[in-house]
Every structure is written in C-alpha cells, then in structure tokens.
Coordinates of C-alpha atoms and ligand atoms in Angstrom, one line a residue:
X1415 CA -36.5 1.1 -201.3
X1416 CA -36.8 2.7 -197.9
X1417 CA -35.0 5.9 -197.1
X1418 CA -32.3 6.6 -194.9
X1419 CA -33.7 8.6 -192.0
X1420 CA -31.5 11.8 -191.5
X1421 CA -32.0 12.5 -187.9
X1422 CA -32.0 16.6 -187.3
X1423 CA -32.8 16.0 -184.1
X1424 CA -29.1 13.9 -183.4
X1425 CA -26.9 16.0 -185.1
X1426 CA -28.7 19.3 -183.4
X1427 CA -27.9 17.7 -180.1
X1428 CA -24.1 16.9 -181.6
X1429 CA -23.5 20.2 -182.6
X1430 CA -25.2 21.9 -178.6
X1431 CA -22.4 19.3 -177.2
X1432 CA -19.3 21.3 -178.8
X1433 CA -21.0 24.6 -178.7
X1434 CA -21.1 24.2 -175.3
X1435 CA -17.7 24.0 -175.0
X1436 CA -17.0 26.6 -177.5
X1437 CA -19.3 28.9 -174.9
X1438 CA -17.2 28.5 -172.0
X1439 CA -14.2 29.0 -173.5
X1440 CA -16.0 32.3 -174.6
X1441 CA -17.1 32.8 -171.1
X1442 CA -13.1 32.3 -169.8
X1443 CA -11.7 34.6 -172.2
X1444 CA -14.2 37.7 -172.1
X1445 CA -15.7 36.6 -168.2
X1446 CA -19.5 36.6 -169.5
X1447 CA -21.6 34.6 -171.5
X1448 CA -22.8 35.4 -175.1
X1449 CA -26.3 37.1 -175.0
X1450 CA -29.0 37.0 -177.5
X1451 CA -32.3 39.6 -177.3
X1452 CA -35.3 37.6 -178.7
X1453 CA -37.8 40.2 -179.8
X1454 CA -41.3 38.4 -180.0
X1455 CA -44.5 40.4 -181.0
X1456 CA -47.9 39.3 -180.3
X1457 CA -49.2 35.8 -179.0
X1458 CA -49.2 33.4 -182.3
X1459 CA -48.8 30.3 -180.3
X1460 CA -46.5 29.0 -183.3
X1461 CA -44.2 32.0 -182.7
X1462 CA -44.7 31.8 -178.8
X1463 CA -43.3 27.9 -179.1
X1464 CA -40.5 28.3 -181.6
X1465 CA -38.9 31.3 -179.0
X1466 CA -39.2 29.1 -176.1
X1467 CA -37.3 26.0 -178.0
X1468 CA -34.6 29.0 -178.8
X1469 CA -34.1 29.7 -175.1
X1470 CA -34.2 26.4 -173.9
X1471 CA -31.6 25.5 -176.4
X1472 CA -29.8 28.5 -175.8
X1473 CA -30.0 27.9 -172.1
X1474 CA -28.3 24.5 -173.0
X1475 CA -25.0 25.7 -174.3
X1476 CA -24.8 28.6 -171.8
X1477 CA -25.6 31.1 -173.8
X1478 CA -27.6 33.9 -171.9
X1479 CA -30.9 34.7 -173.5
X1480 CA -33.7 37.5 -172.9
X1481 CA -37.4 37.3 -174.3
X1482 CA -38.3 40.7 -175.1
X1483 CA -42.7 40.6 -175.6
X1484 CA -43.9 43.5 -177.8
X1485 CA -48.0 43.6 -178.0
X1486 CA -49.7 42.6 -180.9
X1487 CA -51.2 45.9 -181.8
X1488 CA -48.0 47.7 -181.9
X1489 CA -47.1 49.8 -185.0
X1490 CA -43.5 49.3 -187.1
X1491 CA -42.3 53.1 -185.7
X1492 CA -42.8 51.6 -182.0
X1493 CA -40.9 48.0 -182.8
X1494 CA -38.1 50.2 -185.1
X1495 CA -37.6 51.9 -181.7
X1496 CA -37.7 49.0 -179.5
X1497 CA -35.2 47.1 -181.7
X1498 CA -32.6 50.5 -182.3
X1499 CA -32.7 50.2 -178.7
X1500 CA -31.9 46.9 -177.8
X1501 CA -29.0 47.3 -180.3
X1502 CA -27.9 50.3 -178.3
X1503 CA -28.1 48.1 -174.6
X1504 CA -31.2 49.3 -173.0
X1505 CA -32.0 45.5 -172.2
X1506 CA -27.7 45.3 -171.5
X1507 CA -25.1 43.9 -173.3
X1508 CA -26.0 41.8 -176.2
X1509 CA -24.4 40.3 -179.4
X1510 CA -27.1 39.1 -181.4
X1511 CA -30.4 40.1 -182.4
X1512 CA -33.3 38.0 -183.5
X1513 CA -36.8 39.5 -184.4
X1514 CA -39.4 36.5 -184.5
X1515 CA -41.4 36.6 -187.7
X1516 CA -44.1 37.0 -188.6
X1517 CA -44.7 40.1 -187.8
X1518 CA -48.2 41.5 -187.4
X1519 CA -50.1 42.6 -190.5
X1520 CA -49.7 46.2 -189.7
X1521 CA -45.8 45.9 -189.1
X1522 CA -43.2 47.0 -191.9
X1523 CA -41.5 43.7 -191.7
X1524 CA -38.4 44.9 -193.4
X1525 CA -38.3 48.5 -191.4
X1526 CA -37.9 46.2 -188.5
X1527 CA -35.2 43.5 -189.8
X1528 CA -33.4 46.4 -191.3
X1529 CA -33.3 47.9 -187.7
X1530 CA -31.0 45.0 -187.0
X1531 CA -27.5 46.3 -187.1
X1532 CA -25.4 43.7 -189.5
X1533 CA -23.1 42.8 -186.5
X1534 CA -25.9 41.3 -184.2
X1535 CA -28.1 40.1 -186.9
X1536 CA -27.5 36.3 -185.8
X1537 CA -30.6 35.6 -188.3
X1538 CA -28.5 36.7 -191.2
X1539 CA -31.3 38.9 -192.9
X1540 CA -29.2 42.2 -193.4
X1541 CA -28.7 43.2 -196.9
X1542 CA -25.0 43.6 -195.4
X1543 CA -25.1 39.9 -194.5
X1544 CA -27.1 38.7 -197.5
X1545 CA -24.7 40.4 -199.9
X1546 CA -21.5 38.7 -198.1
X1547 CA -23.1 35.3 -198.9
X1548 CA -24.1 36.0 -202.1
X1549 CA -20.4 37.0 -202.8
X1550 CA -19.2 33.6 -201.1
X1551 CA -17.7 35.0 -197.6
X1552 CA -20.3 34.6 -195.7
X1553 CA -20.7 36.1 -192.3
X1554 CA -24.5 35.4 -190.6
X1555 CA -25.8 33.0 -192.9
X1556 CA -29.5 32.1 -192.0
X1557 CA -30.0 29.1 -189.7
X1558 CA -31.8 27.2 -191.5
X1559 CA -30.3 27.4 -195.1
X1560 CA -27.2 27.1 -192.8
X1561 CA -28.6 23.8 -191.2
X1562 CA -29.6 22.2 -194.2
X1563 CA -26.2 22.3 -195.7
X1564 CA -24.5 21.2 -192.9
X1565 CA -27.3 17.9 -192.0
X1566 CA -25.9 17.2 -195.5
X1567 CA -22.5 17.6 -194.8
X1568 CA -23.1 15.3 -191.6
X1569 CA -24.7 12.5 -193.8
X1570 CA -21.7 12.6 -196.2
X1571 CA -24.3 13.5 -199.3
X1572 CA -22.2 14.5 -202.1
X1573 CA -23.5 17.5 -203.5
X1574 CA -20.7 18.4 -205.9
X1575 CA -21.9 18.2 -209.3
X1576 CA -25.2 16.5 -207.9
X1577 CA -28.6 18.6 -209.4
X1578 CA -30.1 20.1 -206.1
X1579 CA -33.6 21.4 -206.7
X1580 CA -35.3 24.1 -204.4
X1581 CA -39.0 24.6 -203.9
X1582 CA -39.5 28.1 -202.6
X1583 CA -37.4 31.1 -203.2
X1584 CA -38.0 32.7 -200.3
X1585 CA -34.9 35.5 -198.6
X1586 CA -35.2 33.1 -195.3
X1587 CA -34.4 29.7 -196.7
X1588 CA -34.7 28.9 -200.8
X1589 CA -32.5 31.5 -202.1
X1590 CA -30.0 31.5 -199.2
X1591 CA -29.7 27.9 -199.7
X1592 CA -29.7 28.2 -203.3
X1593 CA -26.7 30.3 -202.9
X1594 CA -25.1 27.8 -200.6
X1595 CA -25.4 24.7 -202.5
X1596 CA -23.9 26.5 -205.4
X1597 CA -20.9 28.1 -203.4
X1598 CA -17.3 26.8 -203.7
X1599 CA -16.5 24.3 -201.5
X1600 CA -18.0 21.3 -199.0
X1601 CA -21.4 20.9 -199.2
X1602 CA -21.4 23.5 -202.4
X1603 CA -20.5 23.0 -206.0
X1604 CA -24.1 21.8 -206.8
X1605 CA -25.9 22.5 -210.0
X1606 CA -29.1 24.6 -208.6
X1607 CA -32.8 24.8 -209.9
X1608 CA -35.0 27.0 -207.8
X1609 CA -38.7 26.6 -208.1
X1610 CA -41.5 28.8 -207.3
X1611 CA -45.0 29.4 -207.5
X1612 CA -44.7 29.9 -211.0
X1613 CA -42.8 27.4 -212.0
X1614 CA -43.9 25.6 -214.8
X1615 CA -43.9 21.8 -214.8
X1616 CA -43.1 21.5 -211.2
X1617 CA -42.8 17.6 -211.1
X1618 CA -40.2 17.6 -214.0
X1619 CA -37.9 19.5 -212.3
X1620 CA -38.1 17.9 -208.8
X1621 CA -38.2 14.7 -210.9
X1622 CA -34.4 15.7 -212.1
X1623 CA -33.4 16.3 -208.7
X1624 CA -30.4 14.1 -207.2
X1625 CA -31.2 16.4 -203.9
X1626 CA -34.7 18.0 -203.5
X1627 CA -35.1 21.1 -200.8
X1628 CA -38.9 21.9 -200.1
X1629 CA -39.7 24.9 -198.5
X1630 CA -43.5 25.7 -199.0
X1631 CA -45.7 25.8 -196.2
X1632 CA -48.2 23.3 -198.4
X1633 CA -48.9 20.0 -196.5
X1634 CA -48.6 17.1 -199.3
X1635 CA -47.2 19.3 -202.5
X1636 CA -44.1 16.8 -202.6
X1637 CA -45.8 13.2 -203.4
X1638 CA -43.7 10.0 -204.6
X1639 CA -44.1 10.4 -208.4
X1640 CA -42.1 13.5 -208.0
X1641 CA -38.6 11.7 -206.8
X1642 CA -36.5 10.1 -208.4
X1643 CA -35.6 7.0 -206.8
X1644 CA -33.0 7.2 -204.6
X1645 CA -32.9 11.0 -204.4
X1646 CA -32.1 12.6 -201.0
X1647 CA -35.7 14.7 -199.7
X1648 CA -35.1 17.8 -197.2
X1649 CA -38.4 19.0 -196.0
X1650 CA -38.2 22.4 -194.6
X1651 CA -42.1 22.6 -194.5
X1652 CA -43.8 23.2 -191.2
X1653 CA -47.2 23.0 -191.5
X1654 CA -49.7 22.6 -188.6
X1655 CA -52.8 20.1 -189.0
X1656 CA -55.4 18.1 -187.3
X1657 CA -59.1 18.7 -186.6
X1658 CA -58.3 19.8 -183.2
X1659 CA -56.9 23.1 -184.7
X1660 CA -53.6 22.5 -185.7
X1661 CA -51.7 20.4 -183.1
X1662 CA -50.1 17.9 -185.7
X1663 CA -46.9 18.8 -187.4
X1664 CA -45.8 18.1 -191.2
X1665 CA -43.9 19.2 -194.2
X1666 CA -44.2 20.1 -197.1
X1667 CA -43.6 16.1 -198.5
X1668 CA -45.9 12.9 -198.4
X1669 CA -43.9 11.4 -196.1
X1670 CA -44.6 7.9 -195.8
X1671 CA -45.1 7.3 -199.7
X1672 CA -41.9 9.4 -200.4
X1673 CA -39.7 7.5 -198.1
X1674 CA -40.2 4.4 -200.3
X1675 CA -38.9 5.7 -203.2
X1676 CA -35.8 8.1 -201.3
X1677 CA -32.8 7.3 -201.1
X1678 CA -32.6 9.6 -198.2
X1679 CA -35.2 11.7 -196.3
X1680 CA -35.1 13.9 -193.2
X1681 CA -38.7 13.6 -190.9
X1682 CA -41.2 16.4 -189.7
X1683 CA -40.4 17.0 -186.8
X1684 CA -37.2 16.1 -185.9
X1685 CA -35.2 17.1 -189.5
X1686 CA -34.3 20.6 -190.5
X1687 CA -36.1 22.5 -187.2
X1688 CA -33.8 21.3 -184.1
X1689 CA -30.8 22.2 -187.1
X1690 CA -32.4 25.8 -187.0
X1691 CA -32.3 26.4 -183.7
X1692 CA -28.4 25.1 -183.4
X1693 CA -27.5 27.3 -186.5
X1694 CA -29.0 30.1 -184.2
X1695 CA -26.9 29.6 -181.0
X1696 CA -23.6 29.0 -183.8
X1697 CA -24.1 32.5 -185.6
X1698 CA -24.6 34.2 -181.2
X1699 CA -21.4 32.5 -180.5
X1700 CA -19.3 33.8 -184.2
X1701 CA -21.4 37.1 -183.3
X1702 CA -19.8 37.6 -179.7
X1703 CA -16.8 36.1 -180.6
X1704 CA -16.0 38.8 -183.8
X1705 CA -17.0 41.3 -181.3
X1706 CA -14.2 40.7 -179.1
X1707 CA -11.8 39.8 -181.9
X1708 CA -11.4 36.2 -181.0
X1709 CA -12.4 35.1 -184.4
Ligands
NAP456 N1 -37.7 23.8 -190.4 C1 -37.4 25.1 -190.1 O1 -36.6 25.4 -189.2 C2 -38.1 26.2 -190.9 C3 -37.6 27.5 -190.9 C4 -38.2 28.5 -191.7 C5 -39.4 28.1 -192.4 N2 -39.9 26.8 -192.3 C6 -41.1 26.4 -193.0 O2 -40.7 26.3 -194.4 C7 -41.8 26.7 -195.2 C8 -41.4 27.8 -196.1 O3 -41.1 28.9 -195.3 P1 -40.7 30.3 -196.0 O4 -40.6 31.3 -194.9 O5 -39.6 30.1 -197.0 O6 -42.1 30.6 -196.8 P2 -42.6 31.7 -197.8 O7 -41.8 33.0 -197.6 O8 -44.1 31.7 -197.7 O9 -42.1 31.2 -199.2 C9 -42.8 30.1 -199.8 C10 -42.2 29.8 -201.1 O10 -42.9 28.7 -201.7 C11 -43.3 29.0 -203.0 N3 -44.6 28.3 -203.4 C12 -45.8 28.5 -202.9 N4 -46.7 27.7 -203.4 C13 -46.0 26.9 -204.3 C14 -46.3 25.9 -205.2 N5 -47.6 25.4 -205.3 N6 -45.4 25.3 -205.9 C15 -44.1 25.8 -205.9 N7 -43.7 26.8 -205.0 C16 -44.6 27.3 -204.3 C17 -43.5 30.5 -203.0 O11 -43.4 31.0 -204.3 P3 -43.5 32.6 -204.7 O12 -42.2 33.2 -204.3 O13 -43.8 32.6 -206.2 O14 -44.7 33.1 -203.9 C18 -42.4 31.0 -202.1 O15 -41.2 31.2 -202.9 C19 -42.9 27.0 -194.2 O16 -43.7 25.8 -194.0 C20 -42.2 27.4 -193.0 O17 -43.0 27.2 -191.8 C21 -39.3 25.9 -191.6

C-alpha cells in the first residue's frame, strides 16, 4: 500500500484564500484591519523562523501584524509587564495576542501566557479558553489541535466511531486534540487513547489506531510495525536534523516506511505546520470580529 498524501501545505493556502476575504469584509465594516502583537523573546533561530512564517502569512490575508523582540536575558516580572501592556495598547490597537514559546529557562512560562487576557489569546492557552473547549463551546482553540481536525475534516476521514490514538499529552496539542476528536460533532465523536511517556506498551495502542496523532518531538518513534495497515498517520513532530546543525526537518514518524503501510499520511514539512499558522490568522480574525460584535 502507499498512503494518500494529505497536503497541509494546499489546504493552508485554501483556507488564506477565504480568509482573505473574510478580512476585508472585516476591514469595510470596522475601517481597519485585524491586528495581531507577536511577542518573541530571545534569538532561537527555530522561534525566529516560525514568527516570520506568521507575519508573512498574516501579511497574506491582510491582517496587520507587529513583531515585538524581548532579549533573551529578560526576567518573567519584565515579559509579565511587557505583555499586560500590549494588552492594554501601548504597541496600539490589537486583538490578539501570541507569546512565542519557548520561553527562556529563567522565564515563568505560565506567569507570562496567563498574562494573556482570554479575549486576545488567539493561541487558545487561557484556562478561560481551555475550560470552554473542554466543555465543548469552544472559543480560541489552539491552532494546531485546531488544524489537525480540520486537515481531517478536508480529507473526508471519518472519525466518528473510528479509535484515534494520541502520542503526547501535551496543553498545546495532545490533550486539546484529544478533547476535539472526542467532541460532538464533525470531525469529533472519536473513541480517544492518549499516550505518553509512560505509557505502557506503546506499539499496542498505536497498533489499534484507525487514526494515529504524534506529537513528540522524537525523530523516528513512529516506525511501520506500529500502524495498522491502512490507518490515517498525522505527524505533528518537528524535529530538526542533519550534521550541519539541524537544517533538515522531520517528525515524529519513519516516513518513508510508514507511508507503505498508511492508508493516509500527512508529510514533514508541508502537513500539520502551514495548518498552524492558518488556524492562527482564523482565531485573529474570530478574535477582532467578537470584539466588534460581528460574530
Ligand atoms: N506542526 C506544528 O505546527 C507543531 C506545533 C506545535 C508543536 N509541534 C511539534 O510537536 C512535537 C510535540 O510538541 P509539544 O509542544 O506537544 O511537546 P511537549 O510539550 O514536549 O510534549 C511531548 C509529549 O510527548 C510525550 N513523550 C515524550 N517521549 C515519549 C515517548 N518515548 N513515548 C510516548 N510519549 C512520549 C511526553 O510525555 P510526558 O507528558 O509524559 O512527558 C509529552 O506528553 C514537537 O516536535 C513540536 O516541535 C509542531
């Protein structure tokens, strides 16, 4: 068998096309553009790269966005500022919020993302936020869980009664999208299995997966024996190798030896990422538009 390639990368560019239209009907009704602050700290290259693909893709669908640079050597009560004051205009109007992690060793990542008042938080962190999609009415729901669901969605994978399977239980993407895939509705009403570092017997479970989610960080973890042939394979995993220092991407799954037993399988890069960053400029749009009570 060789998988179905489910091409992020298309659908990322679909979805900028009607945002884009959504924007400037935005832009007629309130006479400016959305805005999104973009607070990045320190000079990870990784971090430096992903908040320039955010601008640019921002830039695309005419939302207005601002990079604000914090050094690397700042403390959490200076960022905790920096961020209550965005929030409160000192860098002018703005309707969403997004704090690039991670966050330097020193920082109190969640005194900073708590900063984030729940109405710009387009990343969909706040406890406010989190709590509405654990309830099922979501508001902000983070992009990526967000894009994952909908690249399924897209490829008309039935995920109603289907056994999805979830490596990694992180707040940013395995337990969001754990919560999604088992919410009421399209792309919901899965049976969910979430798997973690502890999980015993990690290849039976993924094994019993009709739809398997990694989101690791480990190059490799996901290798053939573990799917079940004809399974659809997300790979959230962005991992950076190559002898030259890390300028080669991959995910968390053995690609090319995976694909032949998949039924489905979405590439690194070009998968979940560009679906990301379009979940992103989505949540600024619902963010601006709630604030002027045109949704
Ligand atoms: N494509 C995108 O747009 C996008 C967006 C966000 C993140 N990512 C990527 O997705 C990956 C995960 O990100 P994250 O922020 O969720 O990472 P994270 O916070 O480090 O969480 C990793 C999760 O994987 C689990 N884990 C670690 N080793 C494992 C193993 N051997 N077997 C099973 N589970 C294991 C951890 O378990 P414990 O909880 O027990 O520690 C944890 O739940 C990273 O590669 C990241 O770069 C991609």
């Amino acid at each position: 068998m060789t998988a179905r390639i489910l091409d992020g990368k298309a659908l990322a560019a679909a979805i900028e096309g009607s945002l884009h239209e959504e924007v400037e009907a935005f832009a007629t009704a309130s006479g400016r553009a959305p805005r999104l602050v973009v607070v990045l700290v320190g000079d990870l290259p990784a971090s430096a790269s992903y908040v320039a693909a955010k601008a640019r893709a921002a830039a695309r669908v005419g939302i207005d966005a601002e990079v604000v640079r914090a050094t690397g050597s700042c403390d959490t009560a200076s960022l905790v500022a920096l961020v209550r004051g965005i929030a409160h205009g000192s860098h002018g109007p703005v309707d969403g919020i997004l704090v690039q992690l991670p966050l330097p060793r020193q920082v109190d990542t969640l005194a900073v993302l708590d900063t984030v008042p729940a109405d710009l938080d387009v990343d969909g962190f706040h406890p406010e936020n989190a709590g509405l999609l654990s309830q099922g009415r979501p508001r902000f729901i983070p992009c990526t869980a967000a894009g994952v669901q909908r690249l399924l969605v897209d490829a008309r994978i039935a995920t109603a009664g289907r056994h999805a399977v979830i490596v990694g239980r992180s707040d940013i993407v395995g337990k969001p999208l754990a919560l999604l895939l088992a919410s009421r509705g399209p792309g919901g009403d899965a049976t969910v299995t979430l798997c973690h570092s502890r999980t015993t017997d990690l290849a039976d479970h993924c094994r019993a997966a009709d739809i398997l989610v990694a989101a690791v960080g480990q190059p490799g973890l996901i290798t053939a024996d573990m799917v079940r042939p004809g399974a659809t394979v997300i790979d959230v995993g962005i991992n950076r190798v190559g002898e030259d220092g890390g300028s080669r991407l991959v995910g968390d799954v053995d690609f090319a030896a995976v694909a032949a037993v998949a039924g489905a399988i979405t590439p690194v890069p070009g998968g979940v990422g560009p679906l990301t960053v379009a979940m992103l400029l989505a949540n600024t749009l619902l963010a601006a538009e709630l604030r002027i009570g045109r949704r």
